[in-house]
CSV table of C-alpha atoms in Angstrom, one decimal:
chain,number,residue,atom,x,y,z
A,57,MET,CA,-24.2,-8.9,61.0
A,58,ARG,CA,-21.8,-6.0,60.4
A,59,ASN,CA,-18.9,-8.5,60.2
A,60,LEU,CA,-20.9,-10.8,57.9
A,61,SER,CA,-21.7,-7.9,55.6
A,62,ARG,CA,-18.0,-7.0,55.4
A,63,ILE,CA,-17.1,-10.6,54.6
A,64,MET,CA,-19.8,-10.8,51.9
A,65,ALA,CA,-18.7,-7.5,50.5
A,66,GLY,CA,-15.1,-8.7,50.5
A,67,THR,CA,-16.1,-11.9,48.8
A,68,ALA,CA,-18.0,-10.0,46.1
A,69,VAL,CA,-15.0,-7.8,45.4
A,70,PHE,CA,-12.7,-10.8,45.3
A,71,ALA,CA,-15.0,-12.7,43.0
A,72,MET,CA,-15.2,-9.6,40.7
A,73,SER,CA,-11.5,-9.2,40.7
A,74,CYS,CA,-11.1,-12.9,39.8
A,75,THR,CA,-13.6,-12.5,37.0
A,76,LEU,CA,-11.8,-9.4,35.6
A,77,ALA,CA,-8.5,-11.3,35.8
A,78,ALA,CA,-9.9,-14.2,34.0
A,79,THR,CA,-11.4,-11.9,31.4
A,80,ALA,CA,-8.1,-10.1,31.0
A,81,GLN,CA,-6.4,-13.4,30.3
A,82,ALA,CA,-9.0,-14.8,28.0
A,83,ALA,CA,-8.3,-15.6,24.4
A,84,GLU,CA,-11.3,-15.6,22.1
A,85,ALA,CA,-12.2,-18.0,19.2
A,86,THR,CA,-14.9,-17.2,16.7
A,87,GLN,CA,-15.8,-18.8,13.4
A,88,ALA,CA,-17.7,-17.6,10.3
A,89,PRO,CA,-18.4,-18.7,6.8
A,90,ALA,CA,-15.5,-17.8,4.4
A,91,GLY,CA,-17.3,-18.6,1.1
A,92,ALA,CA,-17.5,-21.6,-1.1
A,93,LEU,CA,-15.0,-23.4,-3.4
A,94,SER,CA,-15.8,-23.9,-7.1
A,95,ASP,CA,-17.6,-27.2,-6.4
A,96,GLY,CA,-19.8,-25.6,-3.8
A,97,THR,CA,-17.8,-26.9,-0.7
A,98,GLN,CA,-18.3,-24.5,2.1
A,99,VAL,CA,-15.2,-23.1,3.8
A,100,THR,CA,-14.9,-21.9,7.4
A,101,ALA,CA,-12.7,-19.1,8.8
A,102,VAL,CA,-11.7,-19.4,12.5
A,103,THR,CA,-10.2,-16.3,14.2
A,104,LEU,CA,-8.2,-16.6,17.4
A,105,THR,CA,-7.7,-13.3,19.3
A,106,ALA,CA,-5.4,-12.8,22.3
A,107,ASP,CA,-5.8,-10.2,25.0
A,108,ASN,CA,-2.9,-8.2,23.6
A,109,GLY,CA,-4.6,-7.8,20.2
A,110,VAL,CA,-2.6,-10.4,18.4
A,111,SER,CA,-4.9,-12.5,16.2
A,112,ALA,CA,-4.7,-15.4,13.8
A,113,THR,CA,-7.3,-16.3,11.2
A,114,ILE,CA,-7.3,-19.9,9.8
A,115,LEU,CA,-9.2,-21.1,6.8
A,116,SER,CA,-10.5,-24.7,6.8
A,117,PHE,CA,-9.2,-24.8,3.1
A,118,GLY,CA,-5.7,-26.0,3.5
A,119,ALA,CA,-5.9,-25.5,7.3
A,120,THR,CA,-4.3,-22.2,6.2
A,121,LEU,CA,-3.0,-19.4,8.4
A,122,GLU,CA,-4.7,-16.7,6.3
A,123,LYS,CA,-3.9,-13.7,8.5
A,124,PHE,CA,-1.6,-13.1,11.5
A,125,MET,CA,-1.9,-9.6,13.1
A,126,ALA,CA,0.8,-8.3,15.3
A,127,PRO,CA,1.6,-4.9,16.8
A,128,ASP,CA,4.7,-2.7,16.4
A,129,ARG,CA,6.4,-0.8,19.2
A,130,ASP,CA,3.8,2.0,18.9
A,131,GLY,CA,0.9,-0.5,19.0
A,132,ASN,CA,0.1,-0.3,15.3
A,133,MET,CA,-1.3,-3.6,14.0
A,134,ALA,CA,-0.2,-5.2,10.7
A,135,ASP,CA,-0.7,-8.5,9.0
A,136,ILE,CA,2.8,-10.1,8.9
A,137,THR,CA,1.9,-12.9,6.4
A,138,LEU,CA,1.6,-12.8,2.7
A,139,GLY,CA,-1.5,-14.2,1.1
A,140,TYR,CA,-4.7,-13.5,-0.8
A,141,ASP,CA,-7.8,-11.5,0.1
A,142,LYS,CA,-10.2,-13.9,-1.8
A,143,LEU,CA,-10.8,-17.6,-1.2
A,144,SER,CA,-11.1,-18.1,-4.9
A,145,ASP,CA,-7.5,-17.1,-5.3
A,146,TYR,CA,-6.4,-19.6,-2.8
A,147,GLU,CA,-8.1,-22.3,-4.8
A,148,SER,CA,-7.3,-21.1,-8.4
A,149,ARG,CA,-3.7,-19.8,-7.7
A,150,PRO,CA,-2.4,-21.9,-4.9
A,151,ASN,CA,1.1,-20.9,-3.7
A,152,TYR,CA,1.2,-22.5,-0.3
A,153,TRP,CA,0.6,-19.1,1.5
A,154,GLY,CA,0.2,-20.1,5.2
A,155,ALA,CA,-1.0,-23.6,4.3
A,156,THR,CA,-0.6,-26.8,6.1
A,157,ILE,CA,1.8,-28.9,4.0
A,158,GLY,CA,1.6,-32.6,3.7
A,159,ARG,CA,2.0,-35.4,3.3
A,160,TYR,CA,5.6,-34.5,2.7
A,161,ALA,CA,6.9,-30.9,3.0
A,162,ASN,CA,9.6,-29.8,0.7
A,163,ARG,CA,11.2,-31.9,-2.2
A,164,ILE,CA,11.5,-35.6,-2.9
A,165,ALA,CA,14.0,-36.3,-5.7
A,166,GLY,CA,12.3,-37.7,-8.8
A,167,GLY,CA,9.1,-38.0,-6.8
A,168,ARG,CA,10.3,-41.5,-5.7
A,169,PHE,CA,11.2,-43.2,-2.5
A,170,THR,CA,11.6,-46.8,-1.4
A,171,LEU,CA,10.1,-48.2,1.8
A,172,ASP,CA,10.5,-51.8,2.9
A,173,GLY,CA,11.5,-52.8,-0.6
A,174,THR,CA,8.6,-51.2,-2.4
A,175,THR,CA,9.2,-48.1,-4.6
A,176,TYR,CA,6.5,-45.4,-4.6
A,177,GLN,CA,6.1,-42.9,-7.4
A,178,LEU,CA,4.6,-39.5,-6.5
A,179,PRO,CA,3.4,-36.7,-8.7
A,180,ARG,CA,6.3,-34.6,-10.1
A,181,ASN,CA,5.1,-31.0,-9.8
A,182,ASP,CA,8.5,-29.3,-9.5
A,183,ALA,CA,10.3,-30.2,-12.7
A,184,GLU,CA,11.4,-33.9,-12.1
A,185,ASN,CA,10.7,-33.7,-8.3
A,186,SER,CA,7.7,-33.8,-6.0
A,187,LEU,CA,7.2,-30.7,-3.9
A,188,HIS,CA,4.9,-30.2,-0.9
A,189,GLY,CA,2.8,-33.3,-1.5
A,190,GLY,CA,2.8,-33.3,-5.3
A,191,GLY,CA,0.4,-30.6,-6.2
A,192,LYS,CA,-2.8,-32.1,-4.6
A,193,GLY,CA,-1.5,-32.2,-1.1
A,194,PHE,CA,-3.0,-31.2,2.2
A,195,ASP,CA,-2.7,-27.5,1.2
A,196,VAL,CA,-5.5,-27.7,-1.3
A,197,GLN,CA,-7.9,-29.9,0.7
A,198,ASN,CA,-10.8,-28.6,2.8
A,199,TRP,CA,-10.2,-29.8,6.4
A,200,LYS,CA,-13.0,-30.5,8.8
A,201,VAL,CA,-13.4,-28.1,11.7
A,202,GLU,CA,-13.5,-30.5,14.6
A,203,SER,CA,-13.8,-28.0,17.5
A,204,VAL,CA,-13.4,-24.3,18.3
A,205,ALA,CA,-13.0,-23.0,21.9
A,206,SER,CA,-12.3,-19.8,23.7
A,207,GLY,CA,-10.5,-19.7,27.1
A,208,PRO,CA,-7.1,-18.9,28.6
A,209,VAL,CA,-6.0,-20.4,25.3
A,210,ALA,CA,-8.2,-20.1,22.2
A,211,ARG,CA,-8.1,-23.2,20.1
A,212,ALA,CA,-9.2,-24.6,16.7
A,213,VAL,CA,-8.8,-28.2,15.7
A,214,PHE,CA,-8.9,-29.4,12.0
A,215,SER,CA,-8.8,-32.9,10.7
A,216,LEU,CA,-8.3,-34.6,7.3
A,217,MET,CA,-8.5,-38.2,6.1
A,218,SER,CA,-5.9,-39.0,3.4
A,219,PRO,CA,-6.7,-42.4,1.8
A,220,ASP,CA,-4.2,-45.1,1.0
A,221,GLY,CA,-2.4,-44.3,-2.3
A,222,ASP,CA,-3.3,-40.6,-2.0
A,223,SER,CA,-0.8,-38.8,-4.4
A,224,GLY,CA,1.1,-42.1,-4.5
A,225,TYR,CA,1.8,-42.3,-0.8
A,226,PRO,CA,1.2,-45.6,1.1
A,227,GLY,CA,-1.2,-45.9,4.0
A,228,ALA,CA,-4.5,-44.4,5.0
A,229,VAL,CA,-3.5,-41.3,7.1
A,230,ASN,CA,-5.7,-39.5,9.6
A,231,ALA,CA,-4.2,-36.0,10.1
A,232,ARG,CA,-5.0,-33.4,12.6
A,233,VAL,CA,-3.8,-29.8,13.0
A,234,THR,CA,-4.5,-27.8,16.2
A,235,TYR,CA,-4.0,-24.1,16.3
A,236,SER,CA,-3.8,-22.5,19.8
A,237,LEU,CA,-3.3,-18.9,20.7
A,238,ASP,CA,-2.5,-17.9,24.3
A,239,GLU,CA,-3.3,-14.6,26.0
A,240,ASN,CA,0.2,-13.3,25.2
A,241,GLY,CA,-0.1,-13.9,21.4
A,242,ALA,CA,2.0,-17.1,21.0
A,243,LEU,CA,0.5,-19.2,18.2
A,244,ARG,CA,1.1,-22.9,18.7
A,245,ILE,CA,0.6,-25.3,15.8
A,246,GLU,CA,0.5,-29.0,16.5
A,247,PHE,CA,0.5,-31.6,13.7
A,248,ALA,CA,-0.5,-35.2,14.5
A,249,ALA,CA,-1.1,-38.1,12.2
A,250,THR,CA,-1.7,-41.9,12.3
A,251,THR,CA,-1.4,-44.5,9.6
A,252,ASN,CA,-2.5,-48.0,9.0
A,253,LYS,CA,0.7,-49.0,7.1
A,254,PRO,CA,4.3,-47.8,7.0
A,255,THR,CA,4.6,-44.4,5.2
A,256,VAL,CA,6.5,-41.1,5.3
A,257,ILE,CA,5.1,-37.9,6.8
A,258,ASN,CA,6.6,-34.5,7.1
A,259,MET,CA,4.1,-31.7,7.9
A,260,THR,CA,4.7,-28.0,8.5
A,261,ASN,CA,3.2,-24.6,8.0
A,262,HIS,CA,4.2,-22.5,5.0
A,263,ALA,CA,3.6,-19.0,6.2
A,264,ILE,CA,5.6,-16.3,4.3
A,265,PHE,CA,6.5,-13.5,6.6
A,266,ASN,CA,7.4,-9.8,6.5
A,267,MET,CA,7.7,-8.3,9.9
A,268,ALA,CA,7.3,-4.8,8.4
A,269,GLY,CA,3.9,-5.9,7.3
A,270,GLU,CA,2.9,-7.7,4.2
A,271,GLY,CA,3.1,-5.5,1.1
A,272,ALA,CA,5.6,-3.1,2.8
A,273,PRO,CA,7.2,-1.3,-0.1
A,274,GLN,CA,10.7,-2.0,1.1
A,275,GLY,CA,10.1,-5.7,1.1
A,276,ALA,CA,11.3,-8.1,3.7
A,277,MET,CA,15.0,-8.5,2.9
A,278,GLU,CA,16.1,-6.0,5.6
A,279,ASN,CA,14.4,-8.2,8.2
A,280,VAL,CA,17.1,-9.4,10.6
A,281,LEU,CA,17.2,-13.2,10.7
A,282,MET,CA,18.9,-15.4,13.3
A,283,VAL,CA,19.0,-19.2,12.9
A,284,PRO,CA,20.9,-21.3,15.5
A,285,ALA,CA,22.4,-23.8,13.0
A,286,SER,CA,26.0,-24.6,12.5
A,287,HIS,CA,25.3,-26.6,9.3
A,288,TYR,CA,23.0,-26.6,6.3
A,289,THR,CA,22.2,-29.1,3.6
A,290,PRO,CA,23.7,-27.9,0.2
A,291,VAL,CA,21.7,-28.7,-2.9
A,292,ASN,CA,22.2,-29.6,-6.5
A,293,ALA,CA,20.8,-27.6,-9.4
A,294,ALA,CA,17.4,-29.2,-8.9
A,295,LEU,CA,17.4,-28.0,-5.2
A,296,ILE,CA,17.7,-31.6,-3.9
A,297,PRO,CA,20.1,-32.0,-1.0
A,298,THR,CA,23.4,-33.7,-1.9
A,299,GLY,CA,23.4,-35.5,1.5
A,300,GLU,CA,26.2,-33.4,2.9
A,301,LEU,CA,26.0,-31.4,6.1
A,302,ARG,CA,28.1,-28.3,5.4
A,303,ASP,CA,29.5,-25.9,8.0
A,304,VAL,CA,28.1,-22.4,7.8
A,305,GLU,CA,31.3,-20.8,9.2
A,306,GLY,CA,32.6,-18.1,7.0
A,307,THR,CA,29.7,-18.4,4.5
A,308,VAL,CA,26.6,-16.4,3.7
A,309,PHE,CA,24.6,-19.2,5.4
A,310,ASP,CA,25.9,-18.2,8.8
A,311,PHE,CA,22.9,-16.6,10.6
A,312,ARG,CA,23.9,-17.6,14.1
A,313,GLU,CA,24.5,-14.1,15.2
A,314,GLY,CA,21.7,-12.6,13.2
A,315,LYS,CA,21.9,-10.4,10.1
A,316,PRO,CA,19.7,-8.9,7.4
A,317,VAL,CA,18.5,-11.5,5.0
A,318,SER,CA,19.8,-9.3,2.2
A,319,GLU,CA,23.4,-10.0,3.2
A,320,GLY,CA,24.8,-12.5,0.6
A,321,LEU,CA,21.4,-12.9,-1.0
A,322,ARG,CA,22.7,-11.9,-4.4
A,323,ASP,CA,26.2,-13.3,-4.2
A,324,GLY,CA,26.6,-14.8,-7.7
A,325,THR,CA,30.0,-16.2,-6.8
A,326,ASN,CA,28.3,-18.7,-4.4
A,327,GLN,CA,27.0,-21.6,-6.4
A,328,GLN,CA,24.4,-22.5,-3.7
A,329,ILE,CA,22.9,-19.0,-3.9
A,330,VAL,CA,22.8,-19.3,-7.7
A,331,TYR,CA,21.0,-22.7,-7.5
A,332,GLY,CA,18.4,-21.3,-5.1
A,333,ARG,CA,18.1,-17.8,-6.7
A,334,GLY,CA,18.8,-16.7,-3.2
A,335,PHE,CA,18.2,-18.7,0.0
A,336,ASP,CA,16.1,-21.8,-0.5
A,337,HIS,CA,17.9,-24.1,1.9
A,338,ASN,CA,17.4,-26.4,4.8
A,339,PHE,CA,19.3,-25.6,8.0
A,340,ALA,CA,20.3,-28.4,10.3
A,341,LEU,CA,19.3,-26.9,13.7
A,342,ASP,CA,21.9,-27.4,16.4
A,343,LYS,CA,19.2,-28.6,18.8
A,344,GLY,CA,18.2,-31.6,16.6
A,345,VAL,CA,14.9,-33.4,17.4
A,346,THR,CA,13.4,-32.3,20.7
A,347,LYS,CA,10.4,-33.3,22.8
A,348,LYS,CA,9.4,-29.7,23.4
A,349,PRO,CA,9.6,-26.9,20.9
A,350,GLU,CA,12.9,-25.0,21.0
A,351,LEU,CA,14.1,-22.0,19.1
A,352,ALA,CA,14.7,-22.4,15.4
A,353,ALA,CA,14.7,-18.8,14.2
A,354,ARG,CA,14.2,-15.2,15.2
A,355,LEU,CA,13.1,-12.6,12.7
A,356,GLU,CA,12.9,-8.9,13.4
A,357,ASP,CA,12.0,-5.7,11.5
A,358,PRO,CA,14.2,-3.1,13.2
A,359,ALA,CA,12.1,-0.2,12.0
A,360,SER,CA,8.8,-1.4,13.5
A,361,GLY,CA,10.3,-3.5,16.3
A,362,ARG,CA,8.1,-6.5,15.4
A,363,VAL,CA,9.8,-9.8,16.4
A,364,LEU,CA,8.9,-13.3,15.4
A,365,GLU,CA,10.4,-16.4,17.1
A,366,VAL,CA,9.9,-19.8,15.5
A,367,LEU,CA,10.1,-22.8,17.8
A,368,THR,CA,9.9,-26.4,16.8
A,369,THR,CA,10.4,-30.0,17.8
A,370,GLU,CA,11.8,-30.9,14.4
A,371,PRO,CA,15.5,-31.0,13.3
A,372,GLY,CA,15.4,-28.7,10.3
A,373,LEU,CA,14.3,-25.3,9.1
A,374,GLN,CA,13.8,-24.4,5.5
A,375,VAL,CA,14.7,-20.7,4.9
A,376,TYR,CA,13.2,-19.4,1.6
A,377,SER,CA,13.6,-15.8,0.7
A,378,GLY,CA,10.7,-15.5,-1.7
A,379,ASN,CA,12.9,-16.0,-4.8
A,380,PHE,CA,10.2,-17.2,-7.1
A,381,LEU,CA,7.8,-14.3,-6.4
A,382,ASP,CA,7.9,-12.9,-9.9
A,383,GLY,CA,5.3,-10.0,-9.8
A,384,THR,CA,2.5,-12.2,-11.2
A,385,PHE,CA,0.9,-12.8,-7.7
A,386,VAL,CA,-1.6,-10.1,-6.7
A,387,GLY,CA,-2.0,-10.5,-3.0
A,388,LYS,CA,-3.7,-8.9,-0.1
A,389,HIS,CA,-4.9,-5.3,-0.5
A,390,GLY,CA,-3.9,-5.5,-4.2
A,391,HIS,CA,-0.2,-5.8,-3.4
A,392,LEU,CA,1.9,-7.2,-6.2
A,393,TYR,CA,4.3,-9.6,-4.6
A,394,ARG,CA,7.8,-9.5,-5.9
A,395,MET,CA,11.1,-11.4,-5.2
A,396,GLY,CA,12.1,-10.7,-1.6
A,397,ASP,CA,8.7,-9.6,-0.4
A,398,GLY,CA,8.6,-12.3,2.2
A,399,ILE,CA,10.5,-15.0,4.1
A,400,ALA,CA,9.3,-18.6,4.7
A,401,LEU,CA,10.7,-20.3,7.8
A,402,GLU,CA,9.5,-23.9,7.6
A,403,PRO,CA,10.3,-26.3,10.5
A,404,GLN,CA,10.6,-29.8,9.1
A,405,LYS,CA,12.4,-33.0,8.6
A,406,PHE,CA,15.2,-32.5,6.0
A,407,PRO,CA,14.2,-32.4,2.3
A,408,ASP,CA,14.4,-35.7,0.5
A,409,SER,CA,14.9,-37.6,3.8
A,410,PRO,CA,13.4,-40.8,2.5
A,411,ASN,CA,16.3,-41.0,0.1
A,412,HIS,CA,19.1,-40.2,2.6
A,413,ASP,CA,19.9,-42.7,5.3
A,414,ASN,CA,22.0,-40.2,7.2
A,415,PHE,CA,19.1,-37.8,7.6
A,416,VAL,CA,16.5,-38.0,10.4
A,417,SER,CA,13.9,-40.5,9.2
A,418,ALA,CA,10.4,-39.4,8.2
A,419,ARG,CA,9.0,-42.9,8.5
A,420,VAL,CA,5.8,-43.4,10.4
A,421,ASP,CA,4.4,-46.8,11.4
A,422,PRO,CA,1.0,-48.0,12.6
A,423,GLY,CA,0.8,-47.5,16.4
A,424,LYS,CA,3.5,-44.9,16.4
A,425,PRO,CA,1.8,-41.6,15.6
A,426,TYR,CA,3.5,-38.7,13.9
A,427,ARG,CA,3.8,-35.5,16.0
A,428,HIS,CA,5.3,-32.1,15.2
A,429,VAL,CA,4.8,-29.0,17.4
A,430,MET,CA,5.8,-25.6,16.3
A,431,ILE,CA,5.2,-22.1,17.7
A,432,TYR,CA,5.1,-18.6,16.2
A,433,ARG,CA,5.8,-16.3,19.1
A,434,VAL,CA,5.4,-12.5,18.4
A,435,SER,CA,6.7,-9.7,20.5
A,436,VAL,CA,8.1,-6.1,20.2
A,437,ASP,CA,11.7,-5.0,20.6
A,438,ARG,CA,11.5,-1.5,22.0
């Protein structure tokens, strides 16, 4: 009996330790009402929280990463993404903050492309071009919350049906976005889509980051950026790629060793910087298309020690230095967002790919689903 008691006691201790270990590694998912759109549509907010305190809040409107909390080297938490405090602002003043972009991220020249001999005209919401889906894209649709689950990885799944002809695009598309946060605070975003006829799809997340914390008075241009890309795609005055892959060697576009974003940002002797009003360019990642997400960028605020690594399966990364933030956007906590207050790092197919045969194709066919996996991995450099 004495031995049996010892065995039972040992078993109880072991079971308790397993429970504590499981609890320590758990990531929690919760959901709550986020308010209503102007037409009465109810919006849901899902918050994923990791064991280390990192958390991500996603709105069903736009499947939007509304908030991303990360610690500095002293454990102080800050929201590292720009955005709004109110749902009504996301609806009335959309600016892609943290949104899921589709059907096609970035620009398509003239809002036109030809597929199998048929030319399709999209809305032109960026002068003569179509940008991020044409103004009524995935970023301003209320996605359905399919499932929310806690566990070693907290997860939220969102879905959207885009009908044939939506914003001029062919094919009925069923899109899905899955946000997953593990116990270490790595946020995985998986985009998937199917179509019933040939079309083009290019989905990404449009979070705009400041690793010092959104609204930091010094802005984000002293964040140190590293991008493992030996080439970028130069643009014309309308910010449409020329089709060239240009070497970054010896130019302000060389981020391979890491440098503050501010370096070269205002170089008026560089025509590319003049066209973009700073950096607003696609980088051709050395890794190309990969089955598993690989490093596309590393962004660090040296003062706080906060680090963001962006990983992706896609071949390109759009780097945008917030050049069109003009002081008219009042964001979180009443912060007035100005030029250089944030940096977008958007994994993607190259801009205007449907019109460039030498770029990786964005074509998606029936029976061959679209898939893009990206990861935002936060850490601290001590």
